């Protein structure tokens, strides 16, 4: 049984989404949860909520450009879609800022990223994410949605036993 309800395919334009009707999603608009430096985090619900929460991470690169990571927080796990051109320097910086936020401000234990198996930059993605500390997850892992032709990688966050992350403002 999956910990979350997955409705969309990986790398969809809207990212990972919780299966909700259009009428319900109007009531769950993204609201600013956190903003510091170049990172702004938007969420559908407070992080203390027990249901899956959509999180969008926006990282300002210049006054006119930004990098975006779309994710779903569910059962102490964050699932992130890998954006197009993920290996660009700006996206690397934005991922680092996103991982720092997740480690410092949430109770997430693992961050999962996914990408299509047939992407042209598959080898480069595997190398780059492995270098950052991500590990390939075997297909059929109980935490993953049953998507075909998708590679998942996980970044386990090491937590101290007594560590409680600070609450987002």
PDB file of N, CA and C in Angstrom, residues 84-93:
ATOM      1  N   UNK A  84      12.995  20.208 -15.851  1.00  0.00           N
ATOM      2  CA  UNK A  84      13.729  20.198 -17.110  1.00  0.00           C
ATOM      3  C   UNK A  84      15.006  20.993 -16.911  1.00  0.00           C
ATOM      4  N   UNK A  85      16.092  20.564 -17.487  1.00  0.00           N
ATOM      5  CA  UNK A  85      17.393  21.224 -17.357  1.00  0.00           C
ATOM      6  C   UNK A  85      17.851  21.238 -15.900  1.00  0.00           C
ATOM      7  N   UNK A  86      17.631  20.150 -15.214  1.00  0.00           N
ATOM      8  CA  UNK A  86      17.967  20.049 -13.790  1.00  0.00           C
ATOM      9  C   UNK A  86      19.460  20.201 -13.525  1.00  0.00           C
ATOM     10  N   UNK A  87      20.286  19.951 -14.518  1.00  0.00           N
ATOM     11  CA  UNK A  87      21.727  20.001 -14.304  1.00  0.00           C
ATOM     12  C   UNK A  87      22.314  21.394 -14.505  1.00  0.00           C
ATOM     13  N   UNK A  88      21.477  22.360 -14.886  1.00  0.00           N
ATOM     14  CA  UNK A  88      21.950  23.737 -14.989  1.00  0.00           C
ATOM     15  C   UNK A  88      22.388  24.212 -13.610  1.00  0.00           C
ATOM     16  N   UNK A  89      23.368  25.100 -13.561  1.00  0.00           N
ATOM     17  CA  UNK A  89      23.907  25.573 -12.289  1.00  0.00           C
ATOM     18  C   UNK A  89      22.810  26.131 -11.380  1.00  0.00           C
ATOM     19  N   UNK A  90      21.862  26.898 -11.919  1.00  0.00           N
ATOM     20  CA  UNK A  90      20.794  27.471 -11.107  1.00  0.00           C
ATOM     21  C   UNK A  90      19.935  26.408 -10.440  1.00  0.00           C
ATOM     22  N   UNK A  91      19.635  25.342 -11.161  1.00  0.00           N
ATOM     23  CA  UNK A  91      18.835  24.274 -10.575  1.00  0.00           C
ATOM     24  C   UNK A  91      19.608  23.529  -9.498  1.00  0.00           C
ATOM     25  N   UNK A  92      20.915  23.397  -9.657  1.00  0.00           N
ATOM     26  CA  UNK A  92      21.724  22.761  -8.609  1.00  0.00           C
ATOM     27  C   UNK A  92      21.686  23.594  -7.335  1.00  0.00           C
ATOM     28  N   UNK A  93      21.845  24.920  -7.490  1.00  0.00           N
ATOM     29  CA  UNK A  93      21.777  25.807  -6.323  1.00  0.00           C
ATOM     30  C   UNK A  93      20.409  25.737  -5.673  1.00  0.00           C
TER      31      UNK A  93
END
